[in-house]
Tab-separated table of C-alpha atoms in Angstrom:
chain	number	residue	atom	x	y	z
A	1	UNK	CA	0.000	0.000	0.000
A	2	UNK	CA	1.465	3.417	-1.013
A	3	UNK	CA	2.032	6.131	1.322
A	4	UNK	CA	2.978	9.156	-0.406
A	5	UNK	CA	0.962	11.994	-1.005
A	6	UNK	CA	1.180	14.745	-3.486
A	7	UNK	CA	4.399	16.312	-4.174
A	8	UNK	CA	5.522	18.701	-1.684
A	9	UNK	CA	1.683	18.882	-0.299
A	10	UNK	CA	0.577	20.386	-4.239
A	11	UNK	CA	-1.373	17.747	-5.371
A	12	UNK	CA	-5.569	18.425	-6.155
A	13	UNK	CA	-6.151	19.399	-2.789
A	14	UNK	CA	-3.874	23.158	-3.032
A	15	UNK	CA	-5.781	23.464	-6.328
A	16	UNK	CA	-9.180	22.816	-4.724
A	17	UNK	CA	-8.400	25.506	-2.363
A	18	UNK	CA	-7.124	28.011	-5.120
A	19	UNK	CA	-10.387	27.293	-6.702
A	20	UNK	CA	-12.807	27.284	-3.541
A	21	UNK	CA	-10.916	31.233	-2.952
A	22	UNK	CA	-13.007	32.613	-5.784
A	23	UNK	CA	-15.821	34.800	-4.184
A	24	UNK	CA	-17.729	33.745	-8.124
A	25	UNK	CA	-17.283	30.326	-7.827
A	26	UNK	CA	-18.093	30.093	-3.896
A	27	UNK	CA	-21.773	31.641	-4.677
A	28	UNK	CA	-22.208	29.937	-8.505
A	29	UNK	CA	-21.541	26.776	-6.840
A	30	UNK	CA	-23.497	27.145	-4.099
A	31	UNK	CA	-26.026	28.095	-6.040
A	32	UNK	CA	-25.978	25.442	-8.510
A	33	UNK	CA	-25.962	22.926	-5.184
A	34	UNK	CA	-29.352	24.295	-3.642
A	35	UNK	CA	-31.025	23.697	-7.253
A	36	UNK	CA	-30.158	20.611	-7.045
A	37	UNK	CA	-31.579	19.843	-3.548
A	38	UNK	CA	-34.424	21.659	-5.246
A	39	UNK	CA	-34.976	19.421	-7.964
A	40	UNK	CA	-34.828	16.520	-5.594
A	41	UNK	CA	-37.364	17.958	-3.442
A	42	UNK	CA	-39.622	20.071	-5.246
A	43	UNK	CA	-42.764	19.790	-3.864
A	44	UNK	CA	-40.931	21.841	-0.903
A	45	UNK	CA	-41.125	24.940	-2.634
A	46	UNK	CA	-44.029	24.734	-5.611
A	47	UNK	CA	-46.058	22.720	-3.351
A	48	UNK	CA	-44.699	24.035	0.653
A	49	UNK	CA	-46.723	22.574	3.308
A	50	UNK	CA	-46.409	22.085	7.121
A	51	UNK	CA	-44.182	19.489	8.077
A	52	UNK	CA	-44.836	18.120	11.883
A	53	UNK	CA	-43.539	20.657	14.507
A	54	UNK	CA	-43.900	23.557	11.883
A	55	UNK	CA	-47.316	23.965	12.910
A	56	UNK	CA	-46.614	23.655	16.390
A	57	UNK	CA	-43.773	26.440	16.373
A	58	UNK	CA	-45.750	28.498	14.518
A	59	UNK	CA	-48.337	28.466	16.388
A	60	UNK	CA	-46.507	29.245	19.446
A	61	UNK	CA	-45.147	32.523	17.689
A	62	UNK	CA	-48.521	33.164	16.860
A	63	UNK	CA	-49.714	33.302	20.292
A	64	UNK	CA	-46.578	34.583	22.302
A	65	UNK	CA	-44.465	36.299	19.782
A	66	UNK	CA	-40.827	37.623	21.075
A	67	UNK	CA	-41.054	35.099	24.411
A	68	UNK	CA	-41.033	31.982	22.339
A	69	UNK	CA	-37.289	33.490	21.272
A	70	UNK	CA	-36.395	32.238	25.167
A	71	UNK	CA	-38.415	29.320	25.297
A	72	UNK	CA	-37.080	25.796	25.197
A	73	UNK	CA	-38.232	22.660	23.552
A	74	UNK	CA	-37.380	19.416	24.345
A	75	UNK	CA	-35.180	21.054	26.960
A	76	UNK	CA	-33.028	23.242	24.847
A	77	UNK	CA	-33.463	26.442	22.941
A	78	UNK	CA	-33.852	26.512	19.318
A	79	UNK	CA	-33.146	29.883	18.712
A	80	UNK	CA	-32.909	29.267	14.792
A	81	UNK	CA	-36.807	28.059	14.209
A	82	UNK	CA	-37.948	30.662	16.788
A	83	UNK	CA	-36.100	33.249	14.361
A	84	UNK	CA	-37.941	31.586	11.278
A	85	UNK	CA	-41.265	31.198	12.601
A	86	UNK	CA	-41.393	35.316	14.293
A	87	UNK	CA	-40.661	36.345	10.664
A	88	UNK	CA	-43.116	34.194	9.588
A	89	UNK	CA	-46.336	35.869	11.683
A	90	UNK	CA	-45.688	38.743	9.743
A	91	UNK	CA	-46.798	37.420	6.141
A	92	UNK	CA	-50.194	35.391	4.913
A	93	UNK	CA	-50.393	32.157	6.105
A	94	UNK	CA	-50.592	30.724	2.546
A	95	UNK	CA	-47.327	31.819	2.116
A	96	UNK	CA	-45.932	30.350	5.684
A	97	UNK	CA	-44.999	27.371	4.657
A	98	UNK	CA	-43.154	28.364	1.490
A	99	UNK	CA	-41.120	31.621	3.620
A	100	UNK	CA	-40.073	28.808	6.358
A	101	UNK	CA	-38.461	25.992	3.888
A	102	UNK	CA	-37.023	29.420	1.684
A	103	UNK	CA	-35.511	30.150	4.789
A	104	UNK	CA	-34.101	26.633	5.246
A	105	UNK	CA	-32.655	26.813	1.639
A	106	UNK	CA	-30.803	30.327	2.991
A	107	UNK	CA	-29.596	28.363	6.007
A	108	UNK	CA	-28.120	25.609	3.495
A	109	UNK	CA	-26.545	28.096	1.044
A	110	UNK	CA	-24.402	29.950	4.521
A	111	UNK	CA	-23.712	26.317	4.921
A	112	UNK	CA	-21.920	25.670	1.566
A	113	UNK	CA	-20.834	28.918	1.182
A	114	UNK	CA	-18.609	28.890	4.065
A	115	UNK	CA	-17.581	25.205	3.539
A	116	UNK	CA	-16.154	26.705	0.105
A	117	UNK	CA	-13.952	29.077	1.425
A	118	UNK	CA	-10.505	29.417	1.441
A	119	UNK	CA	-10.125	29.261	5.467
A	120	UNK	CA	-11.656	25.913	5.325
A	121	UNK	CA	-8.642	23.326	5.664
A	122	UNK	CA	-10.039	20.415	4.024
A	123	UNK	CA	-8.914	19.146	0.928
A	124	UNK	CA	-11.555	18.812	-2.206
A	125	UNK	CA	-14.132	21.432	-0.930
A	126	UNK	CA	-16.429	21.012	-3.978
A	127	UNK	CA	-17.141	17.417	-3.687
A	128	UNK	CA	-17.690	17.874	-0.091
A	129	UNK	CA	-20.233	20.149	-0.737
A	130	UNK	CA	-21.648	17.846	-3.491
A	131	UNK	CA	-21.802	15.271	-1.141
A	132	UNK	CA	-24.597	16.667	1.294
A	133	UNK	CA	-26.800	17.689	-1.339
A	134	UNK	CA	-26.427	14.161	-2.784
A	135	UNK	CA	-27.007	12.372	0.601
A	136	UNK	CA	-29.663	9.705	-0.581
A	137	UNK	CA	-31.579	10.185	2.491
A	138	UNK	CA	-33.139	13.451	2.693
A	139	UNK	CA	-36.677	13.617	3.276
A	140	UNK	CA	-36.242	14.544	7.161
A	141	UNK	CA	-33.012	16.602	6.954
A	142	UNK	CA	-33.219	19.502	3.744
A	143	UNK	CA	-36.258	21.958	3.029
A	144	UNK	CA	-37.874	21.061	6.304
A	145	UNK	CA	-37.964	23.825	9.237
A	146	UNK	CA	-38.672	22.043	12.266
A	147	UNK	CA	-35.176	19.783	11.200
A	148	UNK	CA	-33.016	22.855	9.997
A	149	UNK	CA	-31.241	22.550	13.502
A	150	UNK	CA	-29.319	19.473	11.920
A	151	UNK	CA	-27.957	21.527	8.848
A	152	UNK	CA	-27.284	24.421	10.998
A	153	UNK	CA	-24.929	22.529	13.086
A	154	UNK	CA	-22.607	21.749	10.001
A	155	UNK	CA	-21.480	25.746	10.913
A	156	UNK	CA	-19.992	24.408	13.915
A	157	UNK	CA	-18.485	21.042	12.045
A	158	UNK	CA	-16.861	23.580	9.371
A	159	UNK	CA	-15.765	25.759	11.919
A	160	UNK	CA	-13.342	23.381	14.010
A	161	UNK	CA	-11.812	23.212	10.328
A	162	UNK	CA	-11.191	26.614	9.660
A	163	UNK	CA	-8.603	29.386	10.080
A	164	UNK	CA	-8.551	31.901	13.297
A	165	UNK	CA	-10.486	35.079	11.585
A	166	UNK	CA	-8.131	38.219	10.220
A	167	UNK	CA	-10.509	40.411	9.798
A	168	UNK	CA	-13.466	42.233	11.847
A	169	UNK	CA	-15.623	41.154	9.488
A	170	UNK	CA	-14.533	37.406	9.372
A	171	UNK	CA	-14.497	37.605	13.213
A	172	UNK	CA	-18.074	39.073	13.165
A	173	UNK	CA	-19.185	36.538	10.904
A	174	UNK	CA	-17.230	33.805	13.134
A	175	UNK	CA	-19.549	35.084	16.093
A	176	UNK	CA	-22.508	35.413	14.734
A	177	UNK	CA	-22.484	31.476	13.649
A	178	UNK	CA	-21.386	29.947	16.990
A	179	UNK	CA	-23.851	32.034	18.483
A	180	UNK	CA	-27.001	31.009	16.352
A	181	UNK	CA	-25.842	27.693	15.941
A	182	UNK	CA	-24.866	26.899	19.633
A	183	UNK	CA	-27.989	28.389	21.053
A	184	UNK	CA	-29.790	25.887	18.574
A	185	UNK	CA	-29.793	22.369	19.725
A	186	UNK	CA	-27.207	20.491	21.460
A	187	UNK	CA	-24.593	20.383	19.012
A	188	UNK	CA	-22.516	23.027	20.969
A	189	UNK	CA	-22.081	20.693	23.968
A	190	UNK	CA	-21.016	17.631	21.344
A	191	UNK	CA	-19.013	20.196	20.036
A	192	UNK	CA	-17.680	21.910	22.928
A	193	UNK	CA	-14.768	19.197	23.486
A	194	UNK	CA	-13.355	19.218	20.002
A	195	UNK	CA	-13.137	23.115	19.898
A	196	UNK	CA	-10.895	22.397	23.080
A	197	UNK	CA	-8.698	20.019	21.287
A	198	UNK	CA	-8.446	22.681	18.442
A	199	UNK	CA	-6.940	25.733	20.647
A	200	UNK	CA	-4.885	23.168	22.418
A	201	UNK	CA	-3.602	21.845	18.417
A	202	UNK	CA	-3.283	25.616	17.532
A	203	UNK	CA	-2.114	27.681	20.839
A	204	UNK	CA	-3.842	30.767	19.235
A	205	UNK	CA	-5.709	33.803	21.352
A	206	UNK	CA	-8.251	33.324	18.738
A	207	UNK	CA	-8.947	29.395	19.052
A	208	UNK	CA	-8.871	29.741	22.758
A	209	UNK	CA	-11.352	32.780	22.483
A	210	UNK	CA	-13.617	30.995	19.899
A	211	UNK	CA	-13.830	27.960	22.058
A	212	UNK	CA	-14.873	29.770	25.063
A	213	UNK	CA	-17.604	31.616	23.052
A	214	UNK	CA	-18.587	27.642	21.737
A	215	UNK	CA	-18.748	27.150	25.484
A	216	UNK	CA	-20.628	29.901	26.823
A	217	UNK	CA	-23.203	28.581	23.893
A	218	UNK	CA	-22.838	24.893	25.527
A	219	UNK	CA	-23.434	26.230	29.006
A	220	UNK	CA	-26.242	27.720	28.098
A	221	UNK	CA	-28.115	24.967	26.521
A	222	UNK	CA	-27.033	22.909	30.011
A	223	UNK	CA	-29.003	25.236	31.946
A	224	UNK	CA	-32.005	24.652	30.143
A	225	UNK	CA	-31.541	20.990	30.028
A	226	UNK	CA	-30.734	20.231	33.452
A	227	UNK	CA	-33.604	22.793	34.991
A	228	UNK	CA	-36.375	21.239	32.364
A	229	UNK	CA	-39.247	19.535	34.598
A	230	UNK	CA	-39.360	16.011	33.354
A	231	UNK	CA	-43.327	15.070	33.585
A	232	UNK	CA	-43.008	11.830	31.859
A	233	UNK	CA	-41.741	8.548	33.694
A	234	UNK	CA	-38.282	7.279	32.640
A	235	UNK	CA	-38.344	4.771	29.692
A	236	UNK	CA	-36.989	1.492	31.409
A	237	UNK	CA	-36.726	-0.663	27.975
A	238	UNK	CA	-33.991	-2.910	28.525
A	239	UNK	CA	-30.951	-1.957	26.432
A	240	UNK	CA	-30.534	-3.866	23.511
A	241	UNK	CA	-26.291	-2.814	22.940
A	242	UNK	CA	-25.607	-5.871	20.710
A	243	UNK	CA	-27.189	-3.848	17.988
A	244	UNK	CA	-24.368	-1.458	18.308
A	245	UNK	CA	-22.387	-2.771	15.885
A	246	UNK	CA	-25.045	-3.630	13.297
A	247	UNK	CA	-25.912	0.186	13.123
A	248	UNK	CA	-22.854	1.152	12.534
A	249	UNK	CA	-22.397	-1.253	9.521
A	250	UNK	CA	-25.899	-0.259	8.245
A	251	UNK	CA	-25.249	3.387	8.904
A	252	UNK	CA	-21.535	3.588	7.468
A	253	UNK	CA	-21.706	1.309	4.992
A	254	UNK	CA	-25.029	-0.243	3.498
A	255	UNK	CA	-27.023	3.302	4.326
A	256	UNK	CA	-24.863	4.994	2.438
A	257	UNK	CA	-23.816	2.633	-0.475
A	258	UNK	CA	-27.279	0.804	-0.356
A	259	UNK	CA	-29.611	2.389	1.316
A	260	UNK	CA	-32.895	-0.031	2.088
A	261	UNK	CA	-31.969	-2.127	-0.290
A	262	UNK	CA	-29.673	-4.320	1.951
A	263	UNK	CA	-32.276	-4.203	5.328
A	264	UNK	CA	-32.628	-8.118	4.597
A	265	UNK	CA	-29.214	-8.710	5.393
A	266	UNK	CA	-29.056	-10.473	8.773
A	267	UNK	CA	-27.900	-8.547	11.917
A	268	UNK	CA	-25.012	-10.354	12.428
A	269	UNK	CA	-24.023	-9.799	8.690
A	270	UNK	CA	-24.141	-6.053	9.294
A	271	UNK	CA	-22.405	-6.425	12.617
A	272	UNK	CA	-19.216	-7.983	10.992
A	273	UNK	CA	-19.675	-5.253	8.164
A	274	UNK	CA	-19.647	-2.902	11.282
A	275	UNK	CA	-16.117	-4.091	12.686
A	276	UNK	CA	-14.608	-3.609	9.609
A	277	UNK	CA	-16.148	-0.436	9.339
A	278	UNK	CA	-14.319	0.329	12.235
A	279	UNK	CA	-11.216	-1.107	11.768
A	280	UNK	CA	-11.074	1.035	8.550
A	281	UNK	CA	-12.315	4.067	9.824
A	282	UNK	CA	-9.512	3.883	12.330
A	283	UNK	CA	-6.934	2.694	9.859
A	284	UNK	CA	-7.135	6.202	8.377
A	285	UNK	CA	-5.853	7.744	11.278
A	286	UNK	CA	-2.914	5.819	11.987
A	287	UNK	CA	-1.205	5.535	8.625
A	288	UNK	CA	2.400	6.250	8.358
A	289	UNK	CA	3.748	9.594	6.431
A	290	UNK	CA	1.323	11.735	7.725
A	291	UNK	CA	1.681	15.455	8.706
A	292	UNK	CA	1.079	16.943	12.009
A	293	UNK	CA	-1.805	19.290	10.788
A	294	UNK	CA	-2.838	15.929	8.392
A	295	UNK	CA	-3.192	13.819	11.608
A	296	UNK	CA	-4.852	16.738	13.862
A	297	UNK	CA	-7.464	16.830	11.219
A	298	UNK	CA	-8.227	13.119	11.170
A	299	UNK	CA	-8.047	13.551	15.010
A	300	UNK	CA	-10.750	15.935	14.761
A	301	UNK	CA	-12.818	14.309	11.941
A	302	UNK	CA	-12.605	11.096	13.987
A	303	UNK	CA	-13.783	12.965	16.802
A	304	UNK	CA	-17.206	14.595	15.582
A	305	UNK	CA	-17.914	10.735	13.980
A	306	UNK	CA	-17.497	9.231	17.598
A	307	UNK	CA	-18.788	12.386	19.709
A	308	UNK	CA	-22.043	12.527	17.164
A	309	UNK	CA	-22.265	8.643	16.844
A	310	UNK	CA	-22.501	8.365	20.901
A	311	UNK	CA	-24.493	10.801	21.559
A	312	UNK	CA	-27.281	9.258	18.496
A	313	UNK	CA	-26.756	6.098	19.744
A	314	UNK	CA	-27.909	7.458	23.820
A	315	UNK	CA	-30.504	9.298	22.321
A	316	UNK	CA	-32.302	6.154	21.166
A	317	UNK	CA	-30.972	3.955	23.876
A	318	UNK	CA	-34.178	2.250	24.281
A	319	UNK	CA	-34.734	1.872	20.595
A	320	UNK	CA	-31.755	0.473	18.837
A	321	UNK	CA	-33.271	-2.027	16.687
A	322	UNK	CA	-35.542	1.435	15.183
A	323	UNK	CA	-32.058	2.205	13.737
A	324	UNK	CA	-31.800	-0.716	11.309
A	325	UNK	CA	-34.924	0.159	9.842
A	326	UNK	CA	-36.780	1.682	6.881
A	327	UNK	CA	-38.001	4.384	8.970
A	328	UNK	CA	-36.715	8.142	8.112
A	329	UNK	CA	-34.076	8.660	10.914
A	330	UNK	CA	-31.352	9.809	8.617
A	331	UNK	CA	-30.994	13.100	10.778
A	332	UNK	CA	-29.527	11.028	13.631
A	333	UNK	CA	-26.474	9.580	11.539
A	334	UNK	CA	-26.599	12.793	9.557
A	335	UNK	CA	-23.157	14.397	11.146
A	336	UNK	CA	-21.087	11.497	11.472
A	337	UNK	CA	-21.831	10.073	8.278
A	338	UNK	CA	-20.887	13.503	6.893
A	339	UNK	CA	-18.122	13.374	8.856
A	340	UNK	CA	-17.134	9.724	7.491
A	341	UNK	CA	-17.381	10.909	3.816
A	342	UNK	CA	-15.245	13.930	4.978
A	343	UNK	CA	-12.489	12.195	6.178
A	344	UNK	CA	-12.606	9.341	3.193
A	345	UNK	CA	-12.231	12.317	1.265
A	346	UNK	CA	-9.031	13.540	2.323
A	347	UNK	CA	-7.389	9.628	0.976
A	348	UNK	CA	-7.988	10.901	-2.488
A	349	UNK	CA	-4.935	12.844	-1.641
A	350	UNK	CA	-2.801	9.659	-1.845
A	351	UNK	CA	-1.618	7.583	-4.453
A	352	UNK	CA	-2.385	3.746	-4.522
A	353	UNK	CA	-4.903	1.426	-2.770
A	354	UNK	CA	-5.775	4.330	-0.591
A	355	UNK	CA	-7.518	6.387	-3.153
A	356	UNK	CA	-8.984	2.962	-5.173
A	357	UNK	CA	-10.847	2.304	-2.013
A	358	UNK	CA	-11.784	5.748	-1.939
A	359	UNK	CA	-12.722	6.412	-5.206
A	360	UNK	CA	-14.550	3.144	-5.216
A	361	UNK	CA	-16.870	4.211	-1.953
A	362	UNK	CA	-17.918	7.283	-3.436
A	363	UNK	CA	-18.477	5.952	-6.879
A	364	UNK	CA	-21.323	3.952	-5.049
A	365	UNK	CA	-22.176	6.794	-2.920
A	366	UNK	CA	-23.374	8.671	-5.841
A	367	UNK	CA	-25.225	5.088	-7.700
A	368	UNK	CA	-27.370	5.425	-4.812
A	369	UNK	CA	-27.708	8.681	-4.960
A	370	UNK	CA	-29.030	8.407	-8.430
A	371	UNK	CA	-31.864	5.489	-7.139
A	372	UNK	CA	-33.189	7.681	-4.165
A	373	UNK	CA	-32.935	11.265	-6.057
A	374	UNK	CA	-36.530	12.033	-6.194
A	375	UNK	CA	-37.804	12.066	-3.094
A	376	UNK	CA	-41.430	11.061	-2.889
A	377	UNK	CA	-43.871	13.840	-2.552
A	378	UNK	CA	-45.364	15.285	0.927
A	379	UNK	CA	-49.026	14.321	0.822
A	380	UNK	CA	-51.502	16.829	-0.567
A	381	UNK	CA	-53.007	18.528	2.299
A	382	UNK	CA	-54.728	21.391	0.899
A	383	UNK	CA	-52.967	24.409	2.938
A	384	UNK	CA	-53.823	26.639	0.738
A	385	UNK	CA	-58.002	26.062	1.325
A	386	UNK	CA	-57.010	25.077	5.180
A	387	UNK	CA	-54.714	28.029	5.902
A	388	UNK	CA	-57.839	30.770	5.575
A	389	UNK	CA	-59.108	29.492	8.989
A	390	UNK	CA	-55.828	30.295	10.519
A	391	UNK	CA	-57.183	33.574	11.934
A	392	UNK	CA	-55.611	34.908	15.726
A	393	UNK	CA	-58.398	33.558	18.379
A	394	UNK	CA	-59.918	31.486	16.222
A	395	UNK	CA	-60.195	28.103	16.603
A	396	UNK	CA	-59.078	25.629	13.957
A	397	UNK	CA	-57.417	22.126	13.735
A	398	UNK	CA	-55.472	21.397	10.393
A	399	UNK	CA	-54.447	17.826	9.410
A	400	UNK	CA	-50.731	18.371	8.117
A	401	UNK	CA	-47.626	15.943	7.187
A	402	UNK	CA	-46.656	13.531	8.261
A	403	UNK	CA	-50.364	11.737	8.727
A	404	UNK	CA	-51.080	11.961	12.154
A	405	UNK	CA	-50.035	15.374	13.156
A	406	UNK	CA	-52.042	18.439	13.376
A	407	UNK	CA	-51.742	22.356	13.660
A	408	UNK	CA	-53.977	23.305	16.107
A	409	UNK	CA	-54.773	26.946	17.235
A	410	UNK	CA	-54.281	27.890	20.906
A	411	UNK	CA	-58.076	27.644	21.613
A	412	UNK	CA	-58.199	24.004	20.733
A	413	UNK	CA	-57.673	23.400	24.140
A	414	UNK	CA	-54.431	20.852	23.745
């Protein structure tokens, strides 16, 4: 197996990053990126309907405006939806539902944009960027509010990857993400450690500065969590850990190179596809010849897989088997199988069996992107007919996606 990289560290990756520096190509390609989601998803925006907890938050800013900006849910503020939904009392609600997943396509493009840039250290930017979009999962992840959270957090992922600011304006912009992205979710606390290990890899006032702002963020989020009143009884299912490694063979390797297709395969089949999985994954990390700032970045990839992975994995303790399924959990894998792709991408760097395997993996990646690219329609509704009884103090309860839920107006008495 060959070791060597590029010449003198100029191989595709320095062009990638001369090319991701052009302020043109950063917003064309962007650009070109969220059409595509579009064209995956389009009922989203020619058809935009409430999707599950969109009715519920807007409802909320219906009724208490600027307080729901301070108001938890599910323990923890999400400061990002609250945003979305207060802009969205303002307009018809016809149009609600169309301004909130317009506003999740905005959230994608900052996403991408700043993944692009030339402060990003990671090595082939563009297909990075190619590879969300493409992620054959999406129907609970892209042009859906109430999930936005999970896209937002990529600000954070990018962010342990990029270059202390030199500018006020870079600085400003550095601020205003950790901020809006830490105070949404919990991905500032699964974060926190890693921005740690990056001011202790860089020894920089700005690192150290940036990871105390990431904490402040984390803190917060703590507060709310460990003061929410918990009025439901504990769930006591037993544990079912031998499905561990299963997941992660399903969710690193058939998910993604598969997708449904290979649920048949027996558990213990994906939990020896799972150890190798592993083994792999942890192969990249230890091979010979690499840098110092190579190896912190594998450090850190590695990191967000196992921080993101854990924390999945406890928030379905009781559920595991739910995991190996066809149901629509890809949000929960979401980051570390990002995070996966991201780090399988820097081996196209290297020569040899390396980049074959490499190659190979995303080659099937993108097969299976091809067989789940349309995603199948929301079901029809009617918002525009149902959103004319959406009046302030009147009383209405609208069926919405997915079947089950409703949007129900404050004097429906739930």
């Amino acid at each position: 197996m060959e070791q060597h990289g590029a010449k003198g560290g100029h191989g595709p990756g320095s062009k990638d990053q001369e090319l991701g520096g052009s302020l043109g190509f950063k917003f064309g390609y962007s650009l070109l990126l969220l059409i595509l989601l579009v064209l995956r998803l389009p009922d989203r925006i020619f058809h935009a309907q409430f999707y599950a907890e969109d009715g519920f938050f807007f409802e909320q800013a219906l009724r208490f405006g600027w307080r729901t900006f301070i108001t938890p849910y599910g323990g923890y503020l999400l400061t990002l939806q609250r945003l979305i939904t207060l802009t969205g009392i303002h307009i018809s609600p016809v149009y609600v539902p169309l301004w909130f997943n317009a506003l999740t396509l905005l959230v994608l493009f900052v996403v991408l944009f700043r993944l692009l840039s030339e402060r990003v250290k990671l090595n082939y930017k563009p297909l990075l960027a190619l590879l969300l979009v493409c992620y054959p999962h999406p129907e609970d992840l892209f042009l859906t509010m109430e999930n936005t959270m999970w896209v937002l957090s990529l600000v954070l992922f990018i962010l342990v990857f990029t270059d202390d600011a030199k500018t006020p304006l870079e600085m400003l912009g550095d601020v205003g993400c950790v901020l809006l992205s830490g105070l949404t979710g919990v991905f500032s606390v699964l974060f926190f450690p890693l921005f740690l290990l990056r001011a202790f890899f860089r020894k920089s006032k700005l690192s150290i500065l940036t990871a105390g702002l990431v904490g402040f963020t984390a803190a917060t989020q703590c507060y709310y969590i460990f003061t929410a009143s918990n009025a439901h009884e504990l769930d006591r299912a037993p544990l079912e850990l031998s499905y561990i490694p299963a997941i992660i063979g399903y969710r690193f390797i058939t998910h993604l190179i598969g997708g449904i297709k290979f649920l048949p395969l027996s558990v213990t089949t994906l939990s020896v596809a799972g150890v190798i999985m592993t083994c792999w994954i942890l192969t990249l990390l230890i091979f010979r010849g690499l840098e110092t700032n190579e190896r912190n970045k594998r450090i850190l990839l590695l990191g967000v897989m196992g921080i993101t992975t854990a924390a999945s994995l406890f928030r379905l303790k009781h559920s595991l088997p739910i995991l190996i399924s066809a149901e629509p959990l890809g949000r929960y894998f979401f980051l570390p199988q990002v995070a996966f792709m991201w780090l399988l991408a820097q081996e196209l760097n290297y020569a040899g069996l390396r980049r074959r395997l490499a190659v190979i993996f995303f080659t099937l990646f993108f097969i299976t992107t091809l067989n789940y690219f349309r995603v199948e329609p929301l079901k029809d509704m009617h918002w525009k007919e149902a959103s004319q009884r959406v009046k302030r103090g009147a009383y209405y309860d609208i069926l919405i996606n997915p079947e089950g839920w409703h949007f129900r107006s404050e004097n429906s008495g739930l």
